[in-house]
PDB file of C-alpha atoms and ligand atoms in Angstrom:
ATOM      1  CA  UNK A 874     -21.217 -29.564  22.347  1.00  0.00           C
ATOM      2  CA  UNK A 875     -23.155 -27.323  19.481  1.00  0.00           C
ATOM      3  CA  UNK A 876     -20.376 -25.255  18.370  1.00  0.00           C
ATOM      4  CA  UNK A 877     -19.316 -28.163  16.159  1.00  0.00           C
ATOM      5  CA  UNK A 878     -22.308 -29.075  14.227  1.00  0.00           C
ATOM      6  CA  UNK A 879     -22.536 -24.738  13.439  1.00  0.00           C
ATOM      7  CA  UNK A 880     -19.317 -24.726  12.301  1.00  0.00           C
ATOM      8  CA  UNK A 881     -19.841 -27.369  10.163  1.00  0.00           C
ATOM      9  CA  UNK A 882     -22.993 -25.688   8.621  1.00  0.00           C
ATOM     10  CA  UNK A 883     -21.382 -22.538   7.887  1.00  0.00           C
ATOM     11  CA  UNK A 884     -18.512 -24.224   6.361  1.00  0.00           C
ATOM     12  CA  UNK A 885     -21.022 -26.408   4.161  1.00  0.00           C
ATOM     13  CA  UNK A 886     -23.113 -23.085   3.237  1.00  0.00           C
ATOM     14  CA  UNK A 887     -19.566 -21.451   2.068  1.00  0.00           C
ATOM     15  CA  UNK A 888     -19.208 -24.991   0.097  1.00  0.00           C
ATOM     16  CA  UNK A 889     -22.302 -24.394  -1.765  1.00  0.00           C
ATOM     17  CA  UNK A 890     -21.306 -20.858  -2.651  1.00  0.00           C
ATOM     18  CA  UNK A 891     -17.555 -21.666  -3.666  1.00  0.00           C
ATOM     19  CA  UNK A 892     -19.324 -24.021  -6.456  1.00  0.00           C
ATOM     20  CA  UNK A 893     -21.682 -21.339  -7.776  1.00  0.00           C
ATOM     21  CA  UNK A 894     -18.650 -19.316  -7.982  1.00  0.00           C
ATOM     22  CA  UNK A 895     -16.418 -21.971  -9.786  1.00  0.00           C
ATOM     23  CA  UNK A 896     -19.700 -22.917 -12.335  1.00  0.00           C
ATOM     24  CA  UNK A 897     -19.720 -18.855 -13.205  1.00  0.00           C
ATOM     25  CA  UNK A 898     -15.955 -18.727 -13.704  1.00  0.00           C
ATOM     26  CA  UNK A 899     -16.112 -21.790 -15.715  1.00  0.00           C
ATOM     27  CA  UNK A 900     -19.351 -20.668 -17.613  1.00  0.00           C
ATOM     28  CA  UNK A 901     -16.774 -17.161 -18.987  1.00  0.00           C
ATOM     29  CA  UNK A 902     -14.059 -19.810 -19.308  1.00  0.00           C
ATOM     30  CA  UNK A 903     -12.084 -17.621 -16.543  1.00  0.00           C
ATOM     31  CA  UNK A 904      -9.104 -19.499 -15.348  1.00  0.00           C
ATOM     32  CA  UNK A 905      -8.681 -18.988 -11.654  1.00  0.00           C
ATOM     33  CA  UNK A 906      -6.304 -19.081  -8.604  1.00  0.00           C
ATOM     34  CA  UNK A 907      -6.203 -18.358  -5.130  1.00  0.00           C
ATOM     35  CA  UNK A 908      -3.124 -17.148  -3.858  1.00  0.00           C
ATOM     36  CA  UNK A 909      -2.655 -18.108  -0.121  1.00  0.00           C
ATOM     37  CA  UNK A 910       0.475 -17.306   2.364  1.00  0.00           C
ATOM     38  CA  UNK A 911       1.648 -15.694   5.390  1.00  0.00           C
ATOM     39  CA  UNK A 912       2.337 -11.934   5.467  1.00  0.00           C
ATOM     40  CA  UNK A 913       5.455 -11.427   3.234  1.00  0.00           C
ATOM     41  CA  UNK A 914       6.175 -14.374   1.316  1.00  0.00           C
ATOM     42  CA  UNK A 915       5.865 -12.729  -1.878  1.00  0.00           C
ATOM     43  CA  UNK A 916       2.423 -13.153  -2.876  1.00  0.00           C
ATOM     44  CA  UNK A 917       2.069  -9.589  -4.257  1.00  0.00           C
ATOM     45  CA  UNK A 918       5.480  -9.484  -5.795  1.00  0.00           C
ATOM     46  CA  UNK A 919       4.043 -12.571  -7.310  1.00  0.00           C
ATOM     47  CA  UNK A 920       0.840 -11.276  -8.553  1.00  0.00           C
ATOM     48  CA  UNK A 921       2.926  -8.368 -10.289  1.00  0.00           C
ATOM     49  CA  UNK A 922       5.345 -10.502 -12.148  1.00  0.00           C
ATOM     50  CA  UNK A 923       2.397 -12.900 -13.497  1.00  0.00           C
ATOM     51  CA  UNK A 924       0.244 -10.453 -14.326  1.00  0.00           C
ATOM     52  CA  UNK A 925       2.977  -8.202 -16.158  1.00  0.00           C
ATOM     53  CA  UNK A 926       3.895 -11.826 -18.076  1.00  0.00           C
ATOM     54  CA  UNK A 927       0.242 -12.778 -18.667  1.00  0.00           C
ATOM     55  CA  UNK A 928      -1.141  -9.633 -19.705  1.00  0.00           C
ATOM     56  CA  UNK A 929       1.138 -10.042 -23.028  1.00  0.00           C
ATOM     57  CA  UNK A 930      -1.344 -12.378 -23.978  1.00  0.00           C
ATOM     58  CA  UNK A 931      -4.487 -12.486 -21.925  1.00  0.00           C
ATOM     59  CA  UNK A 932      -6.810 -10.557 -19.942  1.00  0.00           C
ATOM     60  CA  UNK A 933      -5.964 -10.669 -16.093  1.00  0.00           C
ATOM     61  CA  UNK A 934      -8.191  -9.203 -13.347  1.00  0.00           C
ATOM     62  CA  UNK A 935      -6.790  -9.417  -9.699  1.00  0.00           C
ATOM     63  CA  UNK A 936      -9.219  -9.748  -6.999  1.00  0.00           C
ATOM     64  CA  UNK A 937      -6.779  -8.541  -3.786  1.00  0.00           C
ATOM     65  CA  UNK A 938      -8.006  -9.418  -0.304  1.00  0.00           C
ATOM     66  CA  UNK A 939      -6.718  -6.914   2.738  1.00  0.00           C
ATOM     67  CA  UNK A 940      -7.829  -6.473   6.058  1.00  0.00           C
ATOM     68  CA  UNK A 941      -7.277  -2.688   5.021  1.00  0.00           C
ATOM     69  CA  UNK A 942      -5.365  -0.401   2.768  1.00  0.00           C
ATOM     70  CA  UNK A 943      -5.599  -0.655  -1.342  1.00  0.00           C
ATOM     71  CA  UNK A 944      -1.580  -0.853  -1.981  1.00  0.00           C
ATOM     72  CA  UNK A 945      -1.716  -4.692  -3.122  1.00  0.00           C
ATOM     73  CA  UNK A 946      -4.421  -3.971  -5.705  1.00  0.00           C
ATOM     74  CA  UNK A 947      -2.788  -0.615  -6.838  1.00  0.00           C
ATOM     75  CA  UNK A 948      -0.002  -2.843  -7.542  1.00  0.00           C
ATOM     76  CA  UNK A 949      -1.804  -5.112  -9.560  1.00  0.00           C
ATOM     77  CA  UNK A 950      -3.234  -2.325 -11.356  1.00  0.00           C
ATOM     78  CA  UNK A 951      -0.174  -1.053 -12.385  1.00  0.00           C
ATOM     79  CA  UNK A 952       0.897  -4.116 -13.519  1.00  0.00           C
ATOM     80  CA  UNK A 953      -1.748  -3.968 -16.333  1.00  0.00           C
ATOM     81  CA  UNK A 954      -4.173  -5.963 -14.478  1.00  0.00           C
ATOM     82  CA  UNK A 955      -7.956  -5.010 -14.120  1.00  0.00           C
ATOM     83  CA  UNK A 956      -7.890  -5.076 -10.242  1.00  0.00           C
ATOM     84  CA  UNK A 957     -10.500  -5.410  -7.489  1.00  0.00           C
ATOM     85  CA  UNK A 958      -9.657  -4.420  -3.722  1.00  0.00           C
ATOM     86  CA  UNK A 959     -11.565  -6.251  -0.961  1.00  0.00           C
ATOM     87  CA  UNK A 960     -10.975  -4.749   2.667  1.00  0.00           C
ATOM     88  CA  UNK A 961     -12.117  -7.371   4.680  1.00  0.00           C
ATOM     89  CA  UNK A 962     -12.191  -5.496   7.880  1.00  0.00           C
ATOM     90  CA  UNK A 963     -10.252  -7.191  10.299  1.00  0.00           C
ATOM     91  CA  UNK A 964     -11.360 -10.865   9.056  1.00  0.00           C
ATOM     92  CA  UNK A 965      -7.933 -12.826   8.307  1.00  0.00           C
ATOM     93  CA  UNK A 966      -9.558 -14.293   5.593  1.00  0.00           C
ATOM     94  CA  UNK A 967     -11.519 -14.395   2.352  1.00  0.00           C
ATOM     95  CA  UNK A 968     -14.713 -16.820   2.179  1.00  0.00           C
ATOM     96  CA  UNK A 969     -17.110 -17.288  -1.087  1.00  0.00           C
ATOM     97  CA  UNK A 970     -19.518 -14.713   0.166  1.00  0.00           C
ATOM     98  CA  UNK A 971     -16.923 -11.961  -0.292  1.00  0.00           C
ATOM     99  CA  UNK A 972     -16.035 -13.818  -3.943  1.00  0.00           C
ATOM    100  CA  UNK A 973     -19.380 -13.719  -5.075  1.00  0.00           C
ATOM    101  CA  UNK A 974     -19.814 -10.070  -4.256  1.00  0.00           C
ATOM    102  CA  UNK A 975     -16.384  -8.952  -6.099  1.00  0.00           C
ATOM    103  CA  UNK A 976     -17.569 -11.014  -8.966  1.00  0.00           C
ATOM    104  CA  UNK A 977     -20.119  -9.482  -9.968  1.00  0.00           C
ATOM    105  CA  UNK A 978     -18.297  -6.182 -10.175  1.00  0.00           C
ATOM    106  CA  UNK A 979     -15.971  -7.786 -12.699  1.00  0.00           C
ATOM    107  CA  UNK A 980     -16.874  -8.279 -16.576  1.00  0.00           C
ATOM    108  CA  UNK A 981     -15.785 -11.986 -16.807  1.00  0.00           C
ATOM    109  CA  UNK A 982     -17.025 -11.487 -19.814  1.00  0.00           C
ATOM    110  CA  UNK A 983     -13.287  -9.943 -20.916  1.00  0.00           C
ATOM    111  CA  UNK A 984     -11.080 -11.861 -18.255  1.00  0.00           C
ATOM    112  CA  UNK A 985      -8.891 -15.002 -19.201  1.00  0.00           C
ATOM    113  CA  UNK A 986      -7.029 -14.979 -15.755  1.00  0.00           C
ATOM    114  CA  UNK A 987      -8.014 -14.031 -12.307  1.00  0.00           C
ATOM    115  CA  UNK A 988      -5.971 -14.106  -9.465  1.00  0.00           C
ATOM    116  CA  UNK A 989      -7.325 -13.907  -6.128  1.00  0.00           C
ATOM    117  CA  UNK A 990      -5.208 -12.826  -3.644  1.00  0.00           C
ATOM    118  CA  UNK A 991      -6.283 -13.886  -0.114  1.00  0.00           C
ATOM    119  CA  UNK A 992      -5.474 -12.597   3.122  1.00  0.00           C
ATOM    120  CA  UNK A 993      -1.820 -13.234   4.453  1.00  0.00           C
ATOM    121  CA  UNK A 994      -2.195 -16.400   7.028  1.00  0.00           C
ATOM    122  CA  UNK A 995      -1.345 -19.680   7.277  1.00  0.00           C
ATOM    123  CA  UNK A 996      -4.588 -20.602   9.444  1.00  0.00           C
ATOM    124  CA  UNK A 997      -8.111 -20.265   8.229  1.00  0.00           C
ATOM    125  CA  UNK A 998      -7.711 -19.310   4.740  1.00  0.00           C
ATOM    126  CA  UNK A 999      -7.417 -23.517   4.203  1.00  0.00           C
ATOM    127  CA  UNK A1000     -10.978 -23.801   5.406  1.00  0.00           C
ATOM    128  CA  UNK A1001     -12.730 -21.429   3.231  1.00  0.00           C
ATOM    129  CA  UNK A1002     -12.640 -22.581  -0.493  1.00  0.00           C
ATOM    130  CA  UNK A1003     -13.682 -19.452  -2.697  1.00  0.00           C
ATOM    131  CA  UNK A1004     -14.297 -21.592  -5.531  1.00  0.00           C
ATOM    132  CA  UNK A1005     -11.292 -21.077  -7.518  1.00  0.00           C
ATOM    133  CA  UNK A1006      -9.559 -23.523  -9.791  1.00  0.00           C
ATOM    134  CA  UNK A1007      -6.458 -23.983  -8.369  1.00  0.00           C
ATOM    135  CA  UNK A1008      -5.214 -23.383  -4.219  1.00  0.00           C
ATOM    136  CA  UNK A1009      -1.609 -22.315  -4.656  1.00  0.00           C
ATOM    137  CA  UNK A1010       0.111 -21.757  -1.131  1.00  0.00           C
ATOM    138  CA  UNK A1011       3.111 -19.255  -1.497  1.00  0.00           C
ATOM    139  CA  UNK A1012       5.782 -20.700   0.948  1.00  0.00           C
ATOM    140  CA  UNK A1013       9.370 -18.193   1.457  1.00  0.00           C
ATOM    141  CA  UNK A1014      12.536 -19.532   2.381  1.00  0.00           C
ATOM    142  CA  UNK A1015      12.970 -16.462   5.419  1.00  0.00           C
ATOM    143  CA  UNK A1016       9.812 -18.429   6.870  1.00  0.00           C
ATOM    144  CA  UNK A1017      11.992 -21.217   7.529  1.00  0.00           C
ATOM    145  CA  UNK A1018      11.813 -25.221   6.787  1.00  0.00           C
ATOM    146  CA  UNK A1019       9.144 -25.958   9.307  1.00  0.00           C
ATOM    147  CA  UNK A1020       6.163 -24.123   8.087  1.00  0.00           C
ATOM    148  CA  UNK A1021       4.775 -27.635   6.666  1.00  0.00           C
ATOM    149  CA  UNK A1022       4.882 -29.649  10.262  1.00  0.00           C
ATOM    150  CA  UNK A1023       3.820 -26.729  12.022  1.00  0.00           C
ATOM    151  CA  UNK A1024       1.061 -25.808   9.361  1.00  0.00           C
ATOM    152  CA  UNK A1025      -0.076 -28.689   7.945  1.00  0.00           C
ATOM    153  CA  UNK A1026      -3.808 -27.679   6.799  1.00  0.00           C
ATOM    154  CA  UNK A1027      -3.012 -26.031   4.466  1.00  0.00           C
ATOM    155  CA  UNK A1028       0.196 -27.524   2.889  1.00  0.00           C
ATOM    156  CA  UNK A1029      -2.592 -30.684   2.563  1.00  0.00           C
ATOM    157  CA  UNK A1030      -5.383 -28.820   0.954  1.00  0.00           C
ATOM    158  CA  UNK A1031      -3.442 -26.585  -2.141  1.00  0.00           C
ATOM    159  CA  UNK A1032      -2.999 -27.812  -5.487  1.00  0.00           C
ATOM    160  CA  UNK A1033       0.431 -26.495  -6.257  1.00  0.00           C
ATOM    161  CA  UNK A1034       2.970 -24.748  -3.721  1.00  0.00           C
ATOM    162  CA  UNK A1035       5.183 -21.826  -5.056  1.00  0.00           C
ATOM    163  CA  UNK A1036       8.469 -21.685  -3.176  1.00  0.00           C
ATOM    164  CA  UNK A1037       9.499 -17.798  -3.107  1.00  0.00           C
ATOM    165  CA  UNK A1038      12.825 -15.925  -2.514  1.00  0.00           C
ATOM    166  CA  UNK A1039      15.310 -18.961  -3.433  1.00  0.00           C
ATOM    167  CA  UNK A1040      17.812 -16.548  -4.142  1.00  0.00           C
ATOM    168  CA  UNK A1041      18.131 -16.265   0.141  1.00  0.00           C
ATOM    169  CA  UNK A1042      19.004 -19.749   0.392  1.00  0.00           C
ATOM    170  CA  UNK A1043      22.587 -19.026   0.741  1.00  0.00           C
ATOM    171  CA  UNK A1044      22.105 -16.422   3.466  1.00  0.00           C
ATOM    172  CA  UNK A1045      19.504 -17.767   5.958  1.00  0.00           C
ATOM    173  CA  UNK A1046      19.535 -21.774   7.141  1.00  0.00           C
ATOM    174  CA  UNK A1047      17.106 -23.531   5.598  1.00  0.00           C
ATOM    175  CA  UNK A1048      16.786 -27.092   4.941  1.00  0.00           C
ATOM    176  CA  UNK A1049      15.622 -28.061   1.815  1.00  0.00           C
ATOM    177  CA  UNK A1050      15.139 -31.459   1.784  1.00  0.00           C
ATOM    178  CA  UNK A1051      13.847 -31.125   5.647  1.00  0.00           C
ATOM    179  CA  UNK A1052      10.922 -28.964   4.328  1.00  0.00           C
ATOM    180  CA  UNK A1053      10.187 -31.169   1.355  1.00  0.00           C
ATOM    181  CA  UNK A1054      10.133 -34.439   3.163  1.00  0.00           C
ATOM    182  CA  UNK A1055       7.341 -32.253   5.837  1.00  0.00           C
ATOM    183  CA  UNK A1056       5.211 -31.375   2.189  1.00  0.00           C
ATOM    184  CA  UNK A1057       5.594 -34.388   1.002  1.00  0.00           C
ATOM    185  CA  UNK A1058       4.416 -36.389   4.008  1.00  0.00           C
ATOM    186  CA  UNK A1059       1.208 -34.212   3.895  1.00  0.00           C
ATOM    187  CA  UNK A1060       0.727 -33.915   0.172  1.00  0.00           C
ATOM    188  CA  UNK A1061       2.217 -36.251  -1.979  1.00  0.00           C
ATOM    189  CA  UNK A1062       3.498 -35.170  -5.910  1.00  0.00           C
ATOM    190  CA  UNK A1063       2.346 -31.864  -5.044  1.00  0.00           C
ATOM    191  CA  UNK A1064       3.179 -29.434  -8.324  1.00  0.00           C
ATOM    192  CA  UNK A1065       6.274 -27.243  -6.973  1.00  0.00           C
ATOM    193  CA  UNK A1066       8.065 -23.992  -7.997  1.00  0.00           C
ATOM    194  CA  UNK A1067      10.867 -22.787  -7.094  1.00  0.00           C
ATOM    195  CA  UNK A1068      11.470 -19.564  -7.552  1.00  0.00           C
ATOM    196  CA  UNK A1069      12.641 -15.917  -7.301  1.00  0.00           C
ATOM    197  CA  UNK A1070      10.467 -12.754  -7.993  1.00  0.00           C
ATOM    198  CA  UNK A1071      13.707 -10.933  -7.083  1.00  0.00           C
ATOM    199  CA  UNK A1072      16.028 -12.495  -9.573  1.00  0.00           C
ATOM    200  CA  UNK A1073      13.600 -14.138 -12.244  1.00  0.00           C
ATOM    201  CA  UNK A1074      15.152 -17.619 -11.592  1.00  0.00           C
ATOM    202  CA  UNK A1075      12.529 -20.345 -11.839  1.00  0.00           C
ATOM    203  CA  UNK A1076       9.498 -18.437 -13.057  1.00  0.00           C
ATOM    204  CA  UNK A1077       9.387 -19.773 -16.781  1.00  0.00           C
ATOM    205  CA  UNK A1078       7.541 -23.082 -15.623  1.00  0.00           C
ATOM    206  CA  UNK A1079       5.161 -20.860 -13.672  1.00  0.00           C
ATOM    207  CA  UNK A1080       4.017 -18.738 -15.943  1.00  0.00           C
ATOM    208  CA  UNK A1081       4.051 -21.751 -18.671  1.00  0.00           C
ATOM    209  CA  UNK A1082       2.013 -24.033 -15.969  1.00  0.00           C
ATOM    210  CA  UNK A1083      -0.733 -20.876 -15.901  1.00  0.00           C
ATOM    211  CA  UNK A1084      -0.486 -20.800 -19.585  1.00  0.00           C
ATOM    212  CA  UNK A1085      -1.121 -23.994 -19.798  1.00  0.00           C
ATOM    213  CA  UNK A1086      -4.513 -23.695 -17.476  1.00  0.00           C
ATOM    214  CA  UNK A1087      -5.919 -20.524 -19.262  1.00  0.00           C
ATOM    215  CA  UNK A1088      -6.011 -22.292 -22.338  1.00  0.00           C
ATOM    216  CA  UNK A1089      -7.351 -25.717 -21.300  1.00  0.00           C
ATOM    217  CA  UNK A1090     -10.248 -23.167 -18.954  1.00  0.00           C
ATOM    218  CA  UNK A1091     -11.197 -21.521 -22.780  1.00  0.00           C
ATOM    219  CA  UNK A1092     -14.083 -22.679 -24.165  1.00  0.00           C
ATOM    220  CA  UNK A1093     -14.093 -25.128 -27.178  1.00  0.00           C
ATOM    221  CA  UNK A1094     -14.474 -23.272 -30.638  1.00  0.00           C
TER     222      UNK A1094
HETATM  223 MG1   MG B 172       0.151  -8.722  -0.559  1.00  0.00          MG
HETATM  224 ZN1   ZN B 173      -9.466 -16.063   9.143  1.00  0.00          ZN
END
């Protein structure tokens, strides 16, 4: 069998470019976070609500990752953020390569935040680390309670797991504690948020938990 050890090697090649891209973010003192979840769990809606919150006090650039169309980053840019479209075409995912190229088109130079949205997937998005700060999987609770057992890659890998559209509890059955006991089987004390980008509810300790990161990502004066 070959196809492993190549796999392996292009997955340790993306490695090495994730870091360079984490040492230049951390060089600008950028504060950064990759935004990953299935089609329609909120992740734009998301991206809108931060950056219209953030931008009160810091500079937010959106890198938005599509396998076509612009509308995600046009919402981002409307939301005060400076915002950067990459059309992947047709790959269901974003890797370091494509981070290092939409990089250099930003100034990080005036950025305190940037969000990078990836591709909407549950699947290979886990494998590819970009380089960002923080992994942050957007869950929904129209997905369903079993999105953890049946994806468990990449409810293992994030760093803190957003749980979107809490204001639907009442209308669709989903088992809360079902769905926490499958995350926390696979990643123990993981950071959680409930939430609703719909109502508002919950979004205080998210945007205070971001807060929180910007400023410890500054630079010592
Ligand atoms: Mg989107
Ligand atoms: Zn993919």
């Amino acid at each position: 069998m070959k196809t492993i050890p190549v796999i392996e090697n292009i997955l340790s090649a993306n490695d090495r470019l994730a870091l360079a891209n984490r040492n230049l973010l951390d060089t600008h003192g950028v504060f950064s976070i990759n935004l990953m979840a299935s089609p329609g769990a909120g992740k734009t809606s998301l991206v809108e609500n931060t950056v219209r919150e953030l931008a009160k006090d810091f500079r937010v650039a959106v890198i938005d990752g599509d396998i076509a169309t612009s509308i995600d980053a046009d919402r981002a840019a409307a939301a005060g953020a400076q915002a950067l479209q990459i059309n992947t075409g047709g790959d269901c995912h974003l890797d370091a390569v494509m981070l290092v190229d939409a990089l250099q088109k930003i100034d990080l130079s005036k950025v305190d935040l940037l969000i990078v949205e990836n591709v909407g997937n549950l699947v290979c998005p886990a494998n590819f680390k970009l380089g960002t700060h923080k992994n942050i999987l957007v869950a929904s609770i129209p997905e369903g309670d079993d999105k953890p057992y049946k994806y468990p890659g990449i409810y293992r890998g994030v760093d803190a797991l957003v749980v979107n559209k809490i204001d639907l509890l009442p209308y669709v059955p989903f088992r809360m504690d079902y769905f926490t006991r499958g995350v926390e089987i696979l990643n123990p004390e993981l950071l959680s948020f409930p939430m609703s980008c719909k109502t508002q509810e919950g979004m205080i300790p998210w945007y205070n938990w971001i807060r929180e990161n910007i400023r410890l990502a500054r630079p010592a004066v």
